[in-house]
Tab-separated table of C-alpha atoms in Angstrom:
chain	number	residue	atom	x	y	z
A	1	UNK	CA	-28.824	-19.730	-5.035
A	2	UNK	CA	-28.768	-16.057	-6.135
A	3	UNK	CA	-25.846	-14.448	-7.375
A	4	UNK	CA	-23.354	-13.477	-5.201
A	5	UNK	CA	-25.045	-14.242	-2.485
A	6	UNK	CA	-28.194	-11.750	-3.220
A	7	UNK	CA	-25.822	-9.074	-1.825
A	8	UNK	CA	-26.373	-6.679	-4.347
A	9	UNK	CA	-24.408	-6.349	-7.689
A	10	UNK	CA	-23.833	-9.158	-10.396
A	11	UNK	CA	-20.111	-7.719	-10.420
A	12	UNK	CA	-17.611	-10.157	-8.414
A	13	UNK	CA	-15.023	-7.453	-7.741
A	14	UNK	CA	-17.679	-4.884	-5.978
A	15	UNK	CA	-19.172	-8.299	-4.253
A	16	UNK	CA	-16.096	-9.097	-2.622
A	17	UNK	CA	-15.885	-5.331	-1.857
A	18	UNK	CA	-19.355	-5.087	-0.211
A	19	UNK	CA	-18.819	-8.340	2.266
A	20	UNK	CA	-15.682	-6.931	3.205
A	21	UNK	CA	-17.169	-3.790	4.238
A	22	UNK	CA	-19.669	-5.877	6.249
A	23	UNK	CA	-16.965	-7.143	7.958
A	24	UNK	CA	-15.859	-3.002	8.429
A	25	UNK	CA	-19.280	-2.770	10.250
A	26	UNK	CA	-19.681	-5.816	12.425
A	27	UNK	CA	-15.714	-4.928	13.317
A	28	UNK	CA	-13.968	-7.856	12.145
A	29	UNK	CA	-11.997	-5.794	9.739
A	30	UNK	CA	-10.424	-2.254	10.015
A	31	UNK	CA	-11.259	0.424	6.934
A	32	UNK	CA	-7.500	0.109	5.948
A	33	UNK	CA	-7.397	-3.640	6.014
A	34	UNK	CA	-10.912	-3.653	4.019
A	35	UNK	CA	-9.087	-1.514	0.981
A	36	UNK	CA	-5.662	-3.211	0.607
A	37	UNK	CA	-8.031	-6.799	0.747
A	38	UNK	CA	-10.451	-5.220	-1.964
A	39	UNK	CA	-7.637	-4.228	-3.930
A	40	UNK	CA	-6.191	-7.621	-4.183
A	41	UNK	CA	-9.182	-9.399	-4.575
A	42	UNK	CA	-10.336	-7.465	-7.637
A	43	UNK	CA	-6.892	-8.683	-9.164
A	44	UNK	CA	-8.493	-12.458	-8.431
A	45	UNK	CA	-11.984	-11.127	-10.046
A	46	UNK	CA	-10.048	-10.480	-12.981
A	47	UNK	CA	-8.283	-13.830	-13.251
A	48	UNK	CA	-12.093	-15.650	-12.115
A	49	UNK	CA	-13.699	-13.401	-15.064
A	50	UNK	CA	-11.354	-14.737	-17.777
A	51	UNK	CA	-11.959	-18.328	-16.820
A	52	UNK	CA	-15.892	-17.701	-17.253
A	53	UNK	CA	-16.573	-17.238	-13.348
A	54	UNK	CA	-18.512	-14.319	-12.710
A	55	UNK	CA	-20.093	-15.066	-9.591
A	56	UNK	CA	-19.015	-15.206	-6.086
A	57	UNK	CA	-21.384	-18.671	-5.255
A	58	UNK	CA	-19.206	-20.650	-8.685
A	59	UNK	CA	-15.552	-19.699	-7.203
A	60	UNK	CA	-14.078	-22.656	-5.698
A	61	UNK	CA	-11.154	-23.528	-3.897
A	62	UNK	CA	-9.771	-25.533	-6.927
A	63	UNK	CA	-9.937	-21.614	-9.056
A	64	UNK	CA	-7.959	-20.696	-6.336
A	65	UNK	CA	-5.762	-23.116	-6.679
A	66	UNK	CA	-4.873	-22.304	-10.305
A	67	UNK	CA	-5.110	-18.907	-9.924
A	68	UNK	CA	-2.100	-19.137	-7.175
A	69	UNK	CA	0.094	-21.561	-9.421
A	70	UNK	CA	-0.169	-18.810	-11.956
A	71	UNK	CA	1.085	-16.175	-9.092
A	72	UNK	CA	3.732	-19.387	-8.585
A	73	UNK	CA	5.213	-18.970	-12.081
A	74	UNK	CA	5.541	-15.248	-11.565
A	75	UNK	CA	7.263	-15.277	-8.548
A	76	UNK	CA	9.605	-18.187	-10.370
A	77	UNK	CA	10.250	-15.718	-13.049
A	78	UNK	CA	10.831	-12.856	-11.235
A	79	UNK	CA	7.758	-11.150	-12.096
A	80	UNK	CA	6.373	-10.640	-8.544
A	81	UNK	CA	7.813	-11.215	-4.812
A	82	UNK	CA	6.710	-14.455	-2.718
A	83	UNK	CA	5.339	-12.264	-0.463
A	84	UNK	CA	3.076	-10.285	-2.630
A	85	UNK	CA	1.586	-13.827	-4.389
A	86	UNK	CA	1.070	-15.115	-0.750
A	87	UNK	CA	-0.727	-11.671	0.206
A	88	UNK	CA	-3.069	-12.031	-3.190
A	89	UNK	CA	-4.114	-15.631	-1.850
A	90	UNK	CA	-4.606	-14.832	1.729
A	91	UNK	CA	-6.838	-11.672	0.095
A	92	UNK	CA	-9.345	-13.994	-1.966
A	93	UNK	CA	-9.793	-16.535	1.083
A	94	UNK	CA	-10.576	-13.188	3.216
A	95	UNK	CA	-12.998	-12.487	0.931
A	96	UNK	CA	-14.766	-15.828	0.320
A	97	UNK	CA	-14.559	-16.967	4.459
A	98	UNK	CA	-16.959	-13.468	4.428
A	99	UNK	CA	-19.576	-14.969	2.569
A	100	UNK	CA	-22.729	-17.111	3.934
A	101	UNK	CA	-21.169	-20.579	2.637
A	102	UNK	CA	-18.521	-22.385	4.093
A	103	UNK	CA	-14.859	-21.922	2.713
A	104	UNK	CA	-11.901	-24.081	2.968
A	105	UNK	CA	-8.830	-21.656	2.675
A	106	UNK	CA	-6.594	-22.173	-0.465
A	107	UNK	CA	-2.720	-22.693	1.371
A	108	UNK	CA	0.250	-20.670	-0.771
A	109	UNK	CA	2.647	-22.935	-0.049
A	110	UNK	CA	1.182	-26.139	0.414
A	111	UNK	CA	-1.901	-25.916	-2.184
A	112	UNK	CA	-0.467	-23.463	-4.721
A	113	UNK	CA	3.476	-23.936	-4.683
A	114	UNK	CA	4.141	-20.724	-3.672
A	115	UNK	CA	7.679	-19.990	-1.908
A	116	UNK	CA	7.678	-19.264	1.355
A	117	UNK	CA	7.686	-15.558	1.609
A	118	UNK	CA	10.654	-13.275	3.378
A	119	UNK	CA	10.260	-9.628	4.691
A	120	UNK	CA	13.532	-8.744	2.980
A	121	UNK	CA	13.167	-6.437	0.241
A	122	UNK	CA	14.656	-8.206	-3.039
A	123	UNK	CA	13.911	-5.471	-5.706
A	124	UNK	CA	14.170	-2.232	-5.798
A	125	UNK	CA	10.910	-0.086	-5.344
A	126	UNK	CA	9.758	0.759	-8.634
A	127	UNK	CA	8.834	4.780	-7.320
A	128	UNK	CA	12.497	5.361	-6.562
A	129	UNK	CA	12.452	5.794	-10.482
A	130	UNK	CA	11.875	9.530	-10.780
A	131	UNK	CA	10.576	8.903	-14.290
A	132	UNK	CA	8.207	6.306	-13.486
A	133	UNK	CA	6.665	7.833	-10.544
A	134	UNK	CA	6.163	11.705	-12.928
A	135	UNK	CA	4.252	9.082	-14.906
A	136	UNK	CA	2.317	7.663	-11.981
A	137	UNK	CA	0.988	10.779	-10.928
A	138	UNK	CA	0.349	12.269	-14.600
A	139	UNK	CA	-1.946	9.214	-14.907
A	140	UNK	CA	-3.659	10.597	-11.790
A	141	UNK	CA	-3.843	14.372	-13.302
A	142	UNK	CA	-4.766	13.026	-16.111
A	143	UNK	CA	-7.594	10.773	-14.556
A	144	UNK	CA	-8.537	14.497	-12.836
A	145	UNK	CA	-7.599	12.566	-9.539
A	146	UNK	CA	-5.558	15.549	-8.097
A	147	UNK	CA	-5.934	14.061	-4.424
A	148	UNK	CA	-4.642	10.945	-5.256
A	149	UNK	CA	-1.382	12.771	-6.765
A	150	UNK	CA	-1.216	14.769	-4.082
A	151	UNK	CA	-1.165	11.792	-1.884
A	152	UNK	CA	1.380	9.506	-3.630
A	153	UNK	CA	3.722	12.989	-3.486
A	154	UNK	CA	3.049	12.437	0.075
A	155	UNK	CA	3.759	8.658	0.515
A	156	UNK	CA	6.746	9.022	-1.855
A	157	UNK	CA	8.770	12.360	-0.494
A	158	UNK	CA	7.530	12.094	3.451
A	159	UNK	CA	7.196	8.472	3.747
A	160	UNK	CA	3.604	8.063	5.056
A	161	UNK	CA	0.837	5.462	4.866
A	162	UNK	CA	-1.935	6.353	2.558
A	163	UNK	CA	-4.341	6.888	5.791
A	164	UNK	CA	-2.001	9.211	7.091
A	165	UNK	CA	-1.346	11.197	4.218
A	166	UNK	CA	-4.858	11.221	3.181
A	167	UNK	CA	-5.922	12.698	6.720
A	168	UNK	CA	-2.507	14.984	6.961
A	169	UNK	CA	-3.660	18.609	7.277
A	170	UNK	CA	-0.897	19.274	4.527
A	171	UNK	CA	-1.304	23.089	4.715
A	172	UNK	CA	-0.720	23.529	8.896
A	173	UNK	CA	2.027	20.412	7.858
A	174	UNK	CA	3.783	22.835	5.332
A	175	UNK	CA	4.053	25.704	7.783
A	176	UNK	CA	5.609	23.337	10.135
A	177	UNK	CA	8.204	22.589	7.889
A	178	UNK	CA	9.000	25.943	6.802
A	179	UNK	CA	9.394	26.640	11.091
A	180	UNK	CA	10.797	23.994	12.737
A	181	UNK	CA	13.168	21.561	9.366
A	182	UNK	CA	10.069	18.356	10.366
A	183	UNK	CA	6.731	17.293	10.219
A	184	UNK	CA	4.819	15.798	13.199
A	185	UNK	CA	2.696	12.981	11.724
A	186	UNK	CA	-0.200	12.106	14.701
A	187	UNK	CA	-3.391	10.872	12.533
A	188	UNK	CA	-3.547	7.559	11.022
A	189	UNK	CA	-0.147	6.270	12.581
A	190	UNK	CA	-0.378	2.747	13.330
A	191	UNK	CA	-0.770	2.884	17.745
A	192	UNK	CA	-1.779	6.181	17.557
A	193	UNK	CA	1.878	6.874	18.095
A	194	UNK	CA	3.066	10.271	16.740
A	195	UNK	CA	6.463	10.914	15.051
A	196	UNK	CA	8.318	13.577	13.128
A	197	UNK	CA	9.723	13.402	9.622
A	198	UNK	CA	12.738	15.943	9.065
A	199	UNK	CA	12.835	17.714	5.583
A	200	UNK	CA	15.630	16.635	3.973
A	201	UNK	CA	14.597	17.957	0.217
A	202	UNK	CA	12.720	20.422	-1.643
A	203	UNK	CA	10.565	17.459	-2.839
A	204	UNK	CA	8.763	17.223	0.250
A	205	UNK	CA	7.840	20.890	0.239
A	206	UNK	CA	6.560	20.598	-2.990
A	207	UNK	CA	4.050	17.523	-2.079
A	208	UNK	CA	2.691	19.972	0.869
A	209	UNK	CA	2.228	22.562	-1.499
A	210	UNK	CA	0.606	20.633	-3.435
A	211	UNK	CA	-1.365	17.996	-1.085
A	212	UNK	CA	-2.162	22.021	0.177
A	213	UNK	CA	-3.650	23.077	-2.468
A	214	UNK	CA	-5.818	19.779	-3.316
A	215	UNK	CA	-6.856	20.494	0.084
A	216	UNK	CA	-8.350	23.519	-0.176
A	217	UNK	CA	-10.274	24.803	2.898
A	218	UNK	CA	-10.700	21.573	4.338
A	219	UNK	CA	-8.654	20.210	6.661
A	220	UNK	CA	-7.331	17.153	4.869
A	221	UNK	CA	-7.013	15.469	1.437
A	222	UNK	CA	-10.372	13.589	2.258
A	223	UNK	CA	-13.359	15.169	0.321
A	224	UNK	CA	-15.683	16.812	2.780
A	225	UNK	CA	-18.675	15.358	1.859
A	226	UNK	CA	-17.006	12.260	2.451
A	227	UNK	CA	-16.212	10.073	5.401
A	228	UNK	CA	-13.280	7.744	5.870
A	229	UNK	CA	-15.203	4.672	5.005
A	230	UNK	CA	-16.147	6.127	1.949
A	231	UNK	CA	-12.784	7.352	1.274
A	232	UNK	CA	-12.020	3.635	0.686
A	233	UNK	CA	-13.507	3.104	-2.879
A	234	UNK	CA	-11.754	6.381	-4.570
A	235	UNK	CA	-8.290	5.251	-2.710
A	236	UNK	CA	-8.573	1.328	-4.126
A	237	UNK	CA	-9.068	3.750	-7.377
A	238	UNK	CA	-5.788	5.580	-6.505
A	239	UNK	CA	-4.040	2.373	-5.552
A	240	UNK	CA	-4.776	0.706	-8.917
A	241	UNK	CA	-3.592	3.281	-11.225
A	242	UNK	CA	-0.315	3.366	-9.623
A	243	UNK	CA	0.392	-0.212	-9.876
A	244	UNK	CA	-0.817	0.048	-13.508
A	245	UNK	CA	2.425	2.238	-14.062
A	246	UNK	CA	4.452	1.112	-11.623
A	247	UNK	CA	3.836	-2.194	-10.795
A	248	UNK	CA	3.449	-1.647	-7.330
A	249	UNK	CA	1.009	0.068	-4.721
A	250	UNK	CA	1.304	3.227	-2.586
A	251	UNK	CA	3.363	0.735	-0.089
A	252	UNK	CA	5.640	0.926	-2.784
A	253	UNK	CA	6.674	4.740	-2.061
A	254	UNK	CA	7.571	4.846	1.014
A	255	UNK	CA	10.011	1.758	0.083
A	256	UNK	CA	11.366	4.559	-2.062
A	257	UNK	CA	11.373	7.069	0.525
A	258	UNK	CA	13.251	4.360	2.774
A	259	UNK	CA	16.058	3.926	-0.047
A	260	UNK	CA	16.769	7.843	-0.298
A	261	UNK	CA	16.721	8.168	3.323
A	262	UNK	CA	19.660	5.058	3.307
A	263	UNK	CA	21.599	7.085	0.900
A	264	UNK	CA	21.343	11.052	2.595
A	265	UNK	CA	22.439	9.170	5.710
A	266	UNK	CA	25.280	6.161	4.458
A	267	UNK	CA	26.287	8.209	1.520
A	268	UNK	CA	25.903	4.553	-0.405
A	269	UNK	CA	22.370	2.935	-2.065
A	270	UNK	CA	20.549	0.999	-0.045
A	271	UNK	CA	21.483	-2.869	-0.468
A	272	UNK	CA	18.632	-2.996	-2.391
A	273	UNK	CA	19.560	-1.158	-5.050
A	274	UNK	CA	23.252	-2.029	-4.817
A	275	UNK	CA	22.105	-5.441	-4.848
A	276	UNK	CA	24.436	-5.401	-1.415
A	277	UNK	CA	25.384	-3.705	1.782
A	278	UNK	CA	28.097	-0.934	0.874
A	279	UNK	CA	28.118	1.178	3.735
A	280	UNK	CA	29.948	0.078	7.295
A	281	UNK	CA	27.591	-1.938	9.461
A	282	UNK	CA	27.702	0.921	12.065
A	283	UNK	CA	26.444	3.297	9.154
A	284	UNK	CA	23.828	0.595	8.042
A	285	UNK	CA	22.219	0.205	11.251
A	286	UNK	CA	22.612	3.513	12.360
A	287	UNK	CA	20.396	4.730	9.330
A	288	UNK	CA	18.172	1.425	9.738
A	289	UNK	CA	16.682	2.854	13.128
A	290	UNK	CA	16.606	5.889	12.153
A	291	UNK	CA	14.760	5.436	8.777
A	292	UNK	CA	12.703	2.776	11.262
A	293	UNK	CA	11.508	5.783	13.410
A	294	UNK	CA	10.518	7.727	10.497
A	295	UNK	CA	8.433	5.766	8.927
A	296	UNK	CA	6.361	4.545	12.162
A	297	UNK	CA	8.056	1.571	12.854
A	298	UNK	CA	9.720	0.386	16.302
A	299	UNK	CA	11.946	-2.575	14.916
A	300	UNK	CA	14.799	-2.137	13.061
A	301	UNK	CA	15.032	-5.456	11.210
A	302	UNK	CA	11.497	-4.301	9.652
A	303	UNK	CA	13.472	-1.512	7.763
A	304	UNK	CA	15.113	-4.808	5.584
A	305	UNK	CA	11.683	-4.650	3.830
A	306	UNK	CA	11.900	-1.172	2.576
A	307	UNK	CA	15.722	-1.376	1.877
A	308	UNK	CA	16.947	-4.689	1.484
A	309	UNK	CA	18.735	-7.018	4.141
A	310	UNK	CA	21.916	-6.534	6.007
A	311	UNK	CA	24.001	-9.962	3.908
């Protein structure tokens, strides 16, 4: 059998890329989906590579198996959330069920002992840390990845998703916000649904400027010789170099966004980062929907997984 399924590359990581942007085309899997899974997997190519499997037809489900005990004893320990383990195992069966053989998926719980996960933030995001974030993005200057800066300014200080800060037209954005106090987010939103983001700090004027300038005379942070799909491989790139510093992903920033929202509107840190709930339950959930509306979201028990539970 040839390796990796004759799809191309002897490299496991872009393999797993490359059938999960087959699944892009035949429309199985959306562009965003295809990144955050490619992402993940290439942290299960890494663990595959070190136990002398470099080939996409030699992993098996008992390498899976291992590979989420080890996410098991870091969850134990504090080193990573349940939910984030049980997102790195559901990413390697996506990528193996999108190969020609026949896969039997790897459970978190029940194969790999895995707790089960909860949606309530536990730690505090690691880009609320002003220090650790001005490091983030100097390892993107420093990389010469001024887009991706720009965009993690944009997912940190405004809240949004990495597709809609990457196709934010940050200079008609800044002008906005200079006019009218907000920003009206309307591309990439989950729904298609738009929504408006007050400015609240001189942060988020300084990640337009800046996402502005990156920009250039294009109309978004997306190189113009490039399309969305293609966008992909340079935004896993982002992605990766962020969670190098950090320890977490661009999903990571707007948690941080989230917790300085809670504390303009409570006056108090988000329970989070209290490690409880100081403000009165009226303020809580007050600032819950309205942090809930800001970042895209229509629920306000969601918010609990950008600022931390309501106990």
């Amino acid at each position: 059998m040839a390796r990796n399924f004759g799809i191309g590359t002897r490299d496991l990581a872009e393999a797993g890329r490359q059938f999960l942007s087959r699944g892009v085309a035949q429309k199985n899997l959306s562009f965003a989906s295809s990144a955050t899974v490619s992402a993940r997997w290439r942290q299960f190519a890494a663990y595959a590579k070190s136990h002398g499997v470099g080939s996409l037809t030699t992993v098996t489900p008992d390498l899976v198996r291992a590979y989420g005990r080890e996410l098991s004893a870091k969850v134990a320990a504090g080193k990573m959330s349940a939910a984030y383990a049980h997102n790195l195992v559901s990413a390697t069966n996506t990528v193996m069920r999108a190969t020609p053989a026949p896969w039997q998926p790897v459970q978190a719980v029940a194969d790999c002992g895995i707790g089960r996960r909860s949606f309530v933030r536990t730690m505090a995001p690691a880009g609320l840390d002003p220090e650790r974030f001005a490091v983030a993005r100097s390892a993107l200057l420093a990389a010469q990845n001024a887009r991706g800066a720009a965009l993690a300014g944009l997912a940190r200080h405004l809240g949004l998703r990495s597709k809609e800060a990457a196709l934010l037209n940050a200079k008609r954005a800044l002008q906005e916000a200079e006019r009218h106090g907000h920003v009206t987010i309307t591309l990439g939103t989950k729904g298609g649904q738009s929504r408006t983001v007050p400015i609240t700090s001189p942060h988020q004027v300084t990640a337009l400027r800046e996402a502005g300038q990156v920009q250039g005379a294009h109309h978004n942070l997306i190189p113009q010789n490039m399309s969305l799909r293609q966008w992909q491989k340079p935004l896993g790139q982002i992605r990766n170099t962020i969670r190098d510093v950090t320890g977490k992903g661009l999903h990571d920033l707007r948690a941080a966004y989230a917790c300085e929202r809670y504390r303009q509107l409570t006056g108090h840190d988000a329970p989070v980062v209290a490690g409880r709930m100081v403000a009165s339950r009226a303020a809580d959930y007050a600032a819950r929907l309205r942090i809930g509306e800001e970042l895209g979201h229509h629920r306000v028990d969601v918010v609990s997984s950008y600022v931390g539970g309501r106990a």
